[in-house]
mmCIF file of C-alpha atoms and ligand atoms in Angstrom:
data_model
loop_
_atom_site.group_PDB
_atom_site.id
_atom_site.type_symbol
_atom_site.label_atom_id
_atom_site.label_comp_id
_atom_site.label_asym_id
_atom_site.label_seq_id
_atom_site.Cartn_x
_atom_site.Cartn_y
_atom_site.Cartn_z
ATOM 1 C CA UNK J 12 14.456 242.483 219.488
ATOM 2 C CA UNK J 13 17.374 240.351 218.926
ATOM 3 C CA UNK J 14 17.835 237.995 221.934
ATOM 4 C CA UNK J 15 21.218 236.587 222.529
ATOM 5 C CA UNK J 16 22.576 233.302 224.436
ATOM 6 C CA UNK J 17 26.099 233.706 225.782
ATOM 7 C CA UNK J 18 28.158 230.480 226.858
ATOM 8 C CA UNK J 19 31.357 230.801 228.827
ATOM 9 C CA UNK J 20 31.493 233.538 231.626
ATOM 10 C CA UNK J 21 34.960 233.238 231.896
ATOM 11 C CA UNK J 22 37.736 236.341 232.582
ATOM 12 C CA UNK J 23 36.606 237.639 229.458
ATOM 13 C CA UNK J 24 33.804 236.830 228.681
ATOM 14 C CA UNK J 25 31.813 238.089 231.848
ATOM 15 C CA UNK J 26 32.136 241.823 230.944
ATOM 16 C CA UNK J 27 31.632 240.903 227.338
ATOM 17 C CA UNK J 28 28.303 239.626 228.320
ATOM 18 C CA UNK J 29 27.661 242.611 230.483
ATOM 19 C CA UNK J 30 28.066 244.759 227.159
ATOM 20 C CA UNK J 31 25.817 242.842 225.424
ATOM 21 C CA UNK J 32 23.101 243.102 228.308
ATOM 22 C CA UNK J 33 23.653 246.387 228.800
ATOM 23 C CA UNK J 34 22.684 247.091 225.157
ATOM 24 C CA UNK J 35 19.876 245.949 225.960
ATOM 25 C CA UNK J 36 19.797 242.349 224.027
ATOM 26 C CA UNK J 37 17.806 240.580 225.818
ATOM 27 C CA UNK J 38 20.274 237.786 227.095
ATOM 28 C CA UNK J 39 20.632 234.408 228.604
ATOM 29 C CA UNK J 40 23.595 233.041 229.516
ATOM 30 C CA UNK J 41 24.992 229.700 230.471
ATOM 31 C CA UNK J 42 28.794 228.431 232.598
ATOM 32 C CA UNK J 43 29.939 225.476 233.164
ATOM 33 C CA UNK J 44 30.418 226.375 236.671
ATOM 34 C CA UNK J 45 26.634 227.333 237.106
ATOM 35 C CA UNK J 46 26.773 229.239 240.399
ATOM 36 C CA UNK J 47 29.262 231.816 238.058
ATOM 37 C CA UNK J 48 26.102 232.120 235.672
ATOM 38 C CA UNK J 49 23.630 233.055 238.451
ATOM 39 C CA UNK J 50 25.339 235.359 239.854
ATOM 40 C CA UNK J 51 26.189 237.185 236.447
ATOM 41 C CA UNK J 52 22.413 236.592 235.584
ATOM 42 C CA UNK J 53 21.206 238.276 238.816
ATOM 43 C CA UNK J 54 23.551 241.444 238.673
ATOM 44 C CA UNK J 55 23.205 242.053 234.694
ATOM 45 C CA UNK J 56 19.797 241.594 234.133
ATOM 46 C CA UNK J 57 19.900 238.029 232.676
ATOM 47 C CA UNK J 58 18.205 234.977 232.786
ATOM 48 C CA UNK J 59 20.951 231.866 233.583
ATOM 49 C CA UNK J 60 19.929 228.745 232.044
ATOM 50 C CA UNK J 61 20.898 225.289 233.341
ATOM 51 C CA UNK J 62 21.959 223.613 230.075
ATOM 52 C CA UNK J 63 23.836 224.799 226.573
ATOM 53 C CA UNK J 64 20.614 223.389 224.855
ATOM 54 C CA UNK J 65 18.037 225.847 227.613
ATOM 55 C CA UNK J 66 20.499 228.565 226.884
ATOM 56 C CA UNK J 67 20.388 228.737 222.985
ATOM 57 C CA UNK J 68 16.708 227.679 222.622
ATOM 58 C CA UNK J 69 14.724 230.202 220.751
ATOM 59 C CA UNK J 70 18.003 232.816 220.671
ATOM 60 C CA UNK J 71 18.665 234.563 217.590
ATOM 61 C CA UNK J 72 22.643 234.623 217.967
ATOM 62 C CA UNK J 73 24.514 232.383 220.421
ATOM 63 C CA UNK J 74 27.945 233.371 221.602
ATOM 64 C CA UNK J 75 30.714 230.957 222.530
ATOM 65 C CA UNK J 76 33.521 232.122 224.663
ATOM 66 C CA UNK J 77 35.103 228.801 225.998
ATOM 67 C CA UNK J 78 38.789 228.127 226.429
ATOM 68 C CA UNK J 79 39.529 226.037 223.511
ATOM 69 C CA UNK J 80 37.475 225.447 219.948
ATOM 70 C CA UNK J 81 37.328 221.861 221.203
ATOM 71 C CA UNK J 82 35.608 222.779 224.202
ATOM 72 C CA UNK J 83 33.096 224.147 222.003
ATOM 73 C CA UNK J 84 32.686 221.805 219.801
ATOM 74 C CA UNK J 85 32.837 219.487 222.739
ATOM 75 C CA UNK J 86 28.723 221.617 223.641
ATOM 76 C CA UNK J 87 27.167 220.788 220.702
ATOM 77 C CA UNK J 88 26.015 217.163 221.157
ATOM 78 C CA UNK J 89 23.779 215.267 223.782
ATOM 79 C CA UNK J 90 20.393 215.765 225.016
ATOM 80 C CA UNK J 91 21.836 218.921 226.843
ATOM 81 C CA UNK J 92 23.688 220.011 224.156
ATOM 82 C CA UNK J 93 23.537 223.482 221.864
ATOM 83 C CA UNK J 94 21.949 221.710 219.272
ATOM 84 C CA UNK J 95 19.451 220.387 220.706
ATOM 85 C CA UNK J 96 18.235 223.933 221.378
ATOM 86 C CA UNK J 97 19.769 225.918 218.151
ATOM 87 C CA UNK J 98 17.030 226.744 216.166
ATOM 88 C CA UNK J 99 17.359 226.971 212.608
ATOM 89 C CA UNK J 100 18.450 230.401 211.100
ATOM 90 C CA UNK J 101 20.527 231.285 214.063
ATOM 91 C CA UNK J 102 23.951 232.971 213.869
ATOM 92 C CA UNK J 103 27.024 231.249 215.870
ATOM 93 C CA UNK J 104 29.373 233.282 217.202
ATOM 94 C CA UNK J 105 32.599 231.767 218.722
ATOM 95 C CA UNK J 106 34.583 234.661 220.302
ATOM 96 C CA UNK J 107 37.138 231.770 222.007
ATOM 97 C CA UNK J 108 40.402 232.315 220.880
ATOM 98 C CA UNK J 109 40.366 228.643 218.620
ATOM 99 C CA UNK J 110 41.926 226.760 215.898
ATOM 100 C CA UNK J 111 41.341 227.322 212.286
ATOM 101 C CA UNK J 112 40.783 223.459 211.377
ATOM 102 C CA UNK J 113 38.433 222.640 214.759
ATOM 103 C CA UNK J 114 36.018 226.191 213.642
ATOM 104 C CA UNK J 115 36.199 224.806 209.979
ATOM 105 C CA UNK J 116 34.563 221.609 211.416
ATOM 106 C CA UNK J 117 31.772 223.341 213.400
ATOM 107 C CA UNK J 118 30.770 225.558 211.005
ATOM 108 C CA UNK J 119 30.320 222.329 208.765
ATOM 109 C CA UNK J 120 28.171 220.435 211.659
ATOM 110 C CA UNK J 121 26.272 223.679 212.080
ATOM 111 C CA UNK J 122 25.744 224.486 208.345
ATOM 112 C CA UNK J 123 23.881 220.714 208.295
ATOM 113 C CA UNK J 124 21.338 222.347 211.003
ATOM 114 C CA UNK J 125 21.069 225.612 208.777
ATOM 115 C CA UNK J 126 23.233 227.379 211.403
ATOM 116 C CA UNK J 127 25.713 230.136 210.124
ATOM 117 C CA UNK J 128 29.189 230.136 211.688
ATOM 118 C CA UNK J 129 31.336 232.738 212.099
ATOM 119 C CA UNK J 130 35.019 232.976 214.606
ATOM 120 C CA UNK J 131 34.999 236.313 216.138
ATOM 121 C CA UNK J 132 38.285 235.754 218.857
ATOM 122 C CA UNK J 133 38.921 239.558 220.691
ATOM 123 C CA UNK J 134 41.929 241.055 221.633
ATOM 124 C CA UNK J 135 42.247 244.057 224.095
ATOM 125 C CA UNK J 136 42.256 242.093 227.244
ATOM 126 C CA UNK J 137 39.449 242.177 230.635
ATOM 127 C CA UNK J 138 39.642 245.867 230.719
ATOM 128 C CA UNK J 139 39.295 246.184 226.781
ATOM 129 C CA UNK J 140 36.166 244.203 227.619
ATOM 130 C CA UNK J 141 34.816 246.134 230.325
ATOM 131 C CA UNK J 142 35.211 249.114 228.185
ATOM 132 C CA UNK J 143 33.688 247.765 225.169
ATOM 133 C CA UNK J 144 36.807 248.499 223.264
ATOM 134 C CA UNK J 145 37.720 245.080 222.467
ATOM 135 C CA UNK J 146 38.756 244.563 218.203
ATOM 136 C CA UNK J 147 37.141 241.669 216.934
ATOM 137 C CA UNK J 148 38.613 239.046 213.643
ATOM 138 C CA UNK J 149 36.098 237.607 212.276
ATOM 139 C CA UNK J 150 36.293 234.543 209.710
ATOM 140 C CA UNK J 151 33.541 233.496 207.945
ATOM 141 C CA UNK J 152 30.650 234.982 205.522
ATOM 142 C CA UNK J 153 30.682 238.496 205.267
ATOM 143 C CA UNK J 154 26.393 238.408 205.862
ATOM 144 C CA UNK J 155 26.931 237.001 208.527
ATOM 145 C CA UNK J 156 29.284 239.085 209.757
ATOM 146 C CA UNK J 157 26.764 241.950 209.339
ATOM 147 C CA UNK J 158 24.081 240.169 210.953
ATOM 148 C CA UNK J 159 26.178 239.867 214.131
ATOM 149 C CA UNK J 160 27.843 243.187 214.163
ATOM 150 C CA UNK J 161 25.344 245.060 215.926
ATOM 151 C CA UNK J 162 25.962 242.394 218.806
ATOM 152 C CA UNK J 163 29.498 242.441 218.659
ATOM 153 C CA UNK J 164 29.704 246.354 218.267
ATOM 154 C CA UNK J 165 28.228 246.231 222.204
ATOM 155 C CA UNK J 166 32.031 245.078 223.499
ATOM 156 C CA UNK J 167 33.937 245.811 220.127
ATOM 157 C CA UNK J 168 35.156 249.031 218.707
ATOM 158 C CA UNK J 169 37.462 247.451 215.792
ATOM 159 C CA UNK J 170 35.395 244.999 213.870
ATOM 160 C CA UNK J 171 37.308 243.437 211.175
ATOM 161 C CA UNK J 172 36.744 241.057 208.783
ATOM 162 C CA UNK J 173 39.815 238.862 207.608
ATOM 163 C CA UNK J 174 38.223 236.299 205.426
ATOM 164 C CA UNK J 175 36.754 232.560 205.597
ATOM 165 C CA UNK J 176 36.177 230.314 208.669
ATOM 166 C CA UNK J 177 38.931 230.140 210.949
ATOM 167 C CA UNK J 178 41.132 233.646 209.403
ATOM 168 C CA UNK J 179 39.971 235.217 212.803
ATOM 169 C CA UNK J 180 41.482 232.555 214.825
ATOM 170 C CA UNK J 181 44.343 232.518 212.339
ATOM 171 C CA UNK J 182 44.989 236.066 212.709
ATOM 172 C CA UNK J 183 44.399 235.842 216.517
ATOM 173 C CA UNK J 184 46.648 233.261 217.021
ATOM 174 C CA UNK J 185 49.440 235.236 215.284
ATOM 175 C CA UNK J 186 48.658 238.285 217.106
ATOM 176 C CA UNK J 187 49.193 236.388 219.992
ATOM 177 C CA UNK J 188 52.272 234.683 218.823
ATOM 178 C CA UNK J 189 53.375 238.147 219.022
ATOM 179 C CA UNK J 190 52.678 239.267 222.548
ATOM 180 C CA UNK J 191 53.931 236.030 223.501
ATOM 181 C CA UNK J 192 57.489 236.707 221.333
ATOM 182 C CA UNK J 193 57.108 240.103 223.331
ATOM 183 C CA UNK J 194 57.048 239.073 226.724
ATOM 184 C CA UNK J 195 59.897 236.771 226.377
ATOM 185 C CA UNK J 196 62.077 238.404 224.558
ATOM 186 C CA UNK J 197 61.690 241.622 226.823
ATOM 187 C CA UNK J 198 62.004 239.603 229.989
ATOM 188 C CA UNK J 199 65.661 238.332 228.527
ATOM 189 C CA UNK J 200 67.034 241.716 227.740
ATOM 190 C CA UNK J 201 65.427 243.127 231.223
ATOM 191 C CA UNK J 202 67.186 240.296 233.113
ATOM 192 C CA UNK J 203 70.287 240.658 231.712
ATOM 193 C CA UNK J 204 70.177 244.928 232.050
ATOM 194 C CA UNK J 205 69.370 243.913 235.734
ATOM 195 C CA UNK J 206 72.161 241.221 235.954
ATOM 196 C CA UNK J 207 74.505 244.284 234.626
ATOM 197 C CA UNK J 208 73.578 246.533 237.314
ATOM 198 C CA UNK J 209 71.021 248.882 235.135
ATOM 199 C CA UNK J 210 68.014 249.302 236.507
ATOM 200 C CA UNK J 211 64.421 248.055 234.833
ATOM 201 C CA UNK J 212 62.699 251.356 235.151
ATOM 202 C CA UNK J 213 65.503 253.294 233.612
ATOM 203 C CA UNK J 214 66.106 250.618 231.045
ATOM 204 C CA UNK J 215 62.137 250.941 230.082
ATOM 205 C CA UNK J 216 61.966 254.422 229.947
ATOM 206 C CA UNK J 217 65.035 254.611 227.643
ATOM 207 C CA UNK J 218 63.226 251.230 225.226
ATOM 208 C CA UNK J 219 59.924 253.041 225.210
ATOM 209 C CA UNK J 220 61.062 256.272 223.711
ATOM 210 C CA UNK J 221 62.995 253.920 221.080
ATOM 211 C CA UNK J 222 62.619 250.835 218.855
ATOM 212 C CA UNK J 223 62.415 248.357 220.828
ATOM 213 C CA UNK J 224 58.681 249.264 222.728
ATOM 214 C CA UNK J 225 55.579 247.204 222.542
ATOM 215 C CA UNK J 226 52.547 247.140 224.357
ATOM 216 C CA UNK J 227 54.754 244.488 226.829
ATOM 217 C CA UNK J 228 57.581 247.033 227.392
ATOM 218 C CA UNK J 229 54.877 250.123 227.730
ATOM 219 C CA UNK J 230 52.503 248.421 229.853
ATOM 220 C CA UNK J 231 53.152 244.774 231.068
ATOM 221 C CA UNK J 232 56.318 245.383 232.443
ATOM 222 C CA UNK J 233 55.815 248.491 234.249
ATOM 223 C CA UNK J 234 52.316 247.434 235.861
ATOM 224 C CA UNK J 235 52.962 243.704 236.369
ATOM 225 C CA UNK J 236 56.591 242.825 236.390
ATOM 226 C CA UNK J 237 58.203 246.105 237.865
ATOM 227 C CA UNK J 238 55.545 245.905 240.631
ATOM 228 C CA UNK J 239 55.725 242.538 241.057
ATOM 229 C CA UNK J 240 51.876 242.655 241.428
ATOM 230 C CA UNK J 241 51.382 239.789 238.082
ATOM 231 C CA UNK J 242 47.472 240.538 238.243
ATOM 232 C CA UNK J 243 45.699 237.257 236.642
ATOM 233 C CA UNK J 244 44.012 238.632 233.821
ATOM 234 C CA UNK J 245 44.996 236.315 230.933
ATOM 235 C CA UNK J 246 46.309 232.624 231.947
ATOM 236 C CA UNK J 247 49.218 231.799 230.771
ATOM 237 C CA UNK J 248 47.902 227.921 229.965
ATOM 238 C CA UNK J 249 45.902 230.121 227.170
ATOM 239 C CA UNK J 250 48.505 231.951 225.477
ATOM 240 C CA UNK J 251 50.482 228.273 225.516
ATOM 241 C CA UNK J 252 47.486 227.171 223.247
ATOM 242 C CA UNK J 253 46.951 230.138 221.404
ATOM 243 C CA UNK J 254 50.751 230.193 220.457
ATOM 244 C CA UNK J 255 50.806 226.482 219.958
ATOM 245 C CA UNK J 256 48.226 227.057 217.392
ATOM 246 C CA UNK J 257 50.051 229.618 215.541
ATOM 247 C CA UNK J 258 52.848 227.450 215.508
ATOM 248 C CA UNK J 259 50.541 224.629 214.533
ATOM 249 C CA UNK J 260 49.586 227.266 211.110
ATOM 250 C CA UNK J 261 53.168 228.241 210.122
ATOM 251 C CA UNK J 262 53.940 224.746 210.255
ATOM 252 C CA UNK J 263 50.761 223.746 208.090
ATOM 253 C CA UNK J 264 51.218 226.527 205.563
ATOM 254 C CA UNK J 265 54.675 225.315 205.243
ATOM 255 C CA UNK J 266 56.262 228.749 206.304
ATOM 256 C CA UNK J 267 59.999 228.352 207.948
ATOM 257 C CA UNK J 268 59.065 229.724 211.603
ATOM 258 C CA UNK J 269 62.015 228.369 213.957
ATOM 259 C CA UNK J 270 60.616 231.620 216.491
ATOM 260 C CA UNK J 271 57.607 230.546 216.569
ATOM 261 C CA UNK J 272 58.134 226.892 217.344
ATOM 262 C CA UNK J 273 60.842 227.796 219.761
ATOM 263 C CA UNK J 274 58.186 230.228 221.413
ATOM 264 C CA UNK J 275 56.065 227.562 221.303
ATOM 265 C CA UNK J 276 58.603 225.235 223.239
ATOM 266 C CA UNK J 277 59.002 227.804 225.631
ATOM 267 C CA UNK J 278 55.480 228.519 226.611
ATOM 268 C CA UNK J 279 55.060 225.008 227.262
ATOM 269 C CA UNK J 280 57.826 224.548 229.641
ATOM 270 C CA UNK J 281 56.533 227.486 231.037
ATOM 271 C CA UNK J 282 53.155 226.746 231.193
ATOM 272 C CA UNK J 283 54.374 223.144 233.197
ATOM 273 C CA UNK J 284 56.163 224.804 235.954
ATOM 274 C CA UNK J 285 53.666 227.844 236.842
ATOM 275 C CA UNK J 286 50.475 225.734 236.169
ATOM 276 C CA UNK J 287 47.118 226.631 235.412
ATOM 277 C CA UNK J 288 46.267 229.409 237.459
ATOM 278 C CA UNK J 289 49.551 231.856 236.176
ATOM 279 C CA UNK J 290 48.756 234.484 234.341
ATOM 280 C CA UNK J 291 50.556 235.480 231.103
ATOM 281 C CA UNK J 292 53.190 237.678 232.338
ATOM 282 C CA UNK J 293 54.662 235.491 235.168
ATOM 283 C CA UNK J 294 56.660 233.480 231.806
ATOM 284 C CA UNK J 295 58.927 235.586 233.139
ATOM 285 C CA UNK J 296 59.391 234.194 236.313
ATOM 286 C CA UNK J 297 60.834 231.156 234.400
ATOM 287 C CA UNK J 298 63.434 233.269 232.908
ATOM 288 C CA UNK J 299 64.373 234.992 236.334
ATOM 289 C CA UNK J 300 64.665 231.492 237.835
ATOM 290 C CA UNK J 301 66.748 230.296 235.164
ATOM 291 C CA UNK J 302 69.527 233.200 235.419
ATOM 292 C CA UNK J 303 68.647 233.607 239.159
ATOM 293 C CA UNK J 304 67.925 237.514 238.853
ATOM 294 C CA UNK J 305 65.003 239.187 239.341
ATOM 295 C CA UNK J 306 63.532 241.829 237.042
ATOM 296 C CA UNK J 307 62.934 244.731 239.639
HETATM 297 P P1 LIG O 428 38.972 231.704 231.632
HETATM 298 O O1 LIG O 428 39.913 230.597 231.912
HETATM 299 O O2 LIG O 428 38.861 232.827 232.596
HETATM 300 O O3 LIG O 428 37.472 231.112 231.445
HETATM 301 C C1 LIG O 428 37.239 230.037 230.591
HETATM 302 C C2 LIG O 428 35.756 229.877 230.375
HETATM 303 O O4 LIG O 428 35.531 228.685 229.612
HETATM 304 C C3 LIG O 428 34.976 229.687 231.685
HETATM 305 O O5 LIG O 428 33.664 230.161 231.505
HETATM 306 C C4 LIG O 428 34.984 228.165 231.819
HETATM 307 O O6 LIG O 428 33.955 227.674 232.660
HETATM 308 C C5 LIG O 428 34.756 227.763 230.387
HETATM 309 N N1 LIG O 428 35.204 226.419 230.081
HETATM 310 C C6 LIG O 428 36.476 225.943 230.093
HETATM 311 N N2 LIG O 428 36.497 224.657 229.734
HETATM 312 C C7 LIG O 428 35.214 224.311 229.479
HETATM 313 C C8 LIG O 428 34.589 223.112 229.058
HETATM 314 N N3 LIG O 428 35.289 221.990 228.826
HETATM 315 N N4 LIG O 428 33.253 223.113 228.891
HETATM 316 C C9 LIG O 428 32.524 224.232 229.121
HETATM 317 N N5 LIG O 428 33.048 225.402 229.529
HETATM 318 C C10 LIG O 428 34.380 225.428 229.690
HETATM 319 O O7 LIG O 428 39.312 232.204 230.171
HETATM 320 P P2 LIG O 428 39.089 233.649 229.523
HETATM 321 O O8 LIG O 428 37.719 234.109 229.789
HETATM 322 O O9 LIG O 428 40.249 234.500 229.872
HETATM 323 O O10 LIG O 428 39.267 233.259 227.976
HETATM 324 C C11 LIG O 428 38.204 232.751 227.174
HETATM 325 C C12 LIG O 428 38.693 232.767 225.726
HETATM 326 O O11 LIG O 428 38.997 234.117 225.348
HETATM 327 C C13 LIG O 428 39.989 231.945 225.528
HETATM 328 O O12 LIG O 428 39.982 231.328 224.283
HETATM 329 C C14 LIG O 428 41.078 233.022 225.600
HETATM 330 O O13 LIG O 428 42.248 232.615 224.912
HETATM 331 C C15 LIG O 428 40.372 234.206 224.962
HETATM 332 N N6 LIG O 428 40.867 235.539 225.332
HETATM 333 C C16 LIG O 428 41.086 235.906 226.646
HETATM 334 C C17 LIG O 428 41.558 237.182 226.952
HETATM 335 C C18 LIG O 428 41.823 237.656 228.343
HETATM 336 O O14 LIG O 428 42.371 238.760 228.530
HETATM 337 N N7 LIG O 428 41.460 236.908 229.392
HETATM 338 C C19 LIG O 428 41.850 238.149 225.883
HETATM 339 C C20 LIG O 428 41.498 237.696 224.558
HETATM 340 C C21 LIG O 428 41.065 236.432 224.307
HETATM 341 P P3 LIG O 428 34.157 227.614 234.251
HETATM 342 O O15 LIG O 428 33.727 228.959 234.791
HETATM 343 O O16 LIG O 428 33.282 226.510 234.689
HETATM 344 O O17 LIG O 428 35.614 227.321 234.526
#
């Protein structure tokens, strides 16, 4: 039986963890917030421990799915920390949508503790999760890869591997680089169709049977922006890092990427007036404000 410690009950990671309990790994889980843990453990099946280090102790693979890759890396030390618990010949699994460099530097700490790494960020969103549909990137060996998969396979349906340490947050990061791109560049064109007297819904329909759809035009906008519902599934202060980080990789590899940094620029300023508990989609309340139309 392959037991399984999973840190960070967050919007996503909650019915991730519910896969992987109802799987039947036996799990144990840990939050920050611990009352969030208790509750999960009591409803799922789990036990909730009351420290990283009580969570990993003894577990074959330990899942991370934390904000940020420094939040993670920020677990591992102290008397309370995951390695104080890891036990040697366990797999690491950070599904948190990190950095390339900040995984390449855990996977080195862990390596020294004869810990195998691997960065396994998800895309398909809470009900991707809840559906254990989710595709997973993973960086790192491809053993260990295969040692994880049958965990992973309990929330993920597309399991792919795209190379060393830190490709799956590369590739994650431009994915979401992407949807970010999306979001923006569809609210622009929707506000100035609305500002020209066509309406949104007609304007959609005609974009979704032609070039110009995306998973934004097909689904965000209809369901969040149209309705004016903006459902918090996804916080905006996350897609600000994730796109800051694939800004932060074009830059590195030297690749000229004005959209990116722009999109960058714009998530932040975004990001700054909606605050921490937006979700994704409202960017596009910035826009709106800025040309003083609304998209509906
Ligand atoms: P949430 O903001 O809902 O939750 C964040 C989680 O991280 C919570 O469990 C939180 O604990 C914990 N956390 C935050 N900071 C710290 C810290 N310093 N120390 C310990 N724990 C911390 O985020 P999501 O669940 O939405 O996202 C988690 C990761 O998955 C992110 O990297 C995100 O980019 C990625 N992701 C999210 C998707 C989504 O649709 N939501 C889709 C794909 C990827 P606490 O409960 O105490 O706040």
């Amino acid at each position: 039986m392959t037991t399984v410690a999973f840190l960070g009950l967050g919007a996503i990671g909650r019915p991730m963890a519910s896969r992987v309990a109802a799987a039947g790994f036996e799990l144990t889980v840990w939050n920050r917030t611990p009352g969030r843990a208790r509750e999960f453990a009591a409803q799922a099946g789990a036990r909730a421990a009351d420290t990283p280090a009580a969570a990993v102790r003894g577990a074959d693979v330990v899942i991370t799915c934390l904000s940020t890759s420094h939040n993670v890396a920020a677990l591992l030390d102290g008397p309370d920390g995951i390695l104080a618990g890891l036990r040697r010949g366990a797999l690491f699994v950070d599904c948190t949508s990190g950095d390339p460099s900040t995984s390449a530097r855990i996977a080195e700490r862990l390596a020294e503790f004869g810990v195998a790494f691997i960065d396994a960020p998800v895309s398909g969103g809470t009900s991707g999760a809840e559906k254990g549909i989710l595709t997973v990137m993973v960086g790192g060996e491809a053993a260990a890869l295969e040692r994880a998969r049958p965990v992973l396979e309990s929330f993920g349906r597309k399991i792919v591997h795209c190379g060393a340490v830190g490709a799956g947050d590369a590739v994650k990061a431009m994915n979401n680089a992407m949807l970010a791109i999306h979001v923006w560049s569809t609210g622009e064109c929707l506000a100035a169709l609305s500002r020209a007297g066509v309406d949104p819904k007609v304007a959609l329909d005609v974009i979704n049977a032609s070039s110009g759809r995306s998973n934004t035009s097909e689904n965000l906008f209809p369901e969040r922006v149209l309705s004016r519902r903006f459902p918090r599934t996804f916080r905006l202060a996350l897609l600000d890092k994730d796109i800051g980080i694939a800004a932060q990789v074009a830059r590195e590899q030297k690749i000229a990427s004005p959209v990116l940094q722009l999109t960058a620029e714009l998530f932040r300023m975004a990001h700054a007036e909606l605050g921490e508990d937006a979700d994704h989609v409202e960017a596009v309340r910035v826009i709106e404000r800025l040309g003083d139309t609304e998209i509906k």
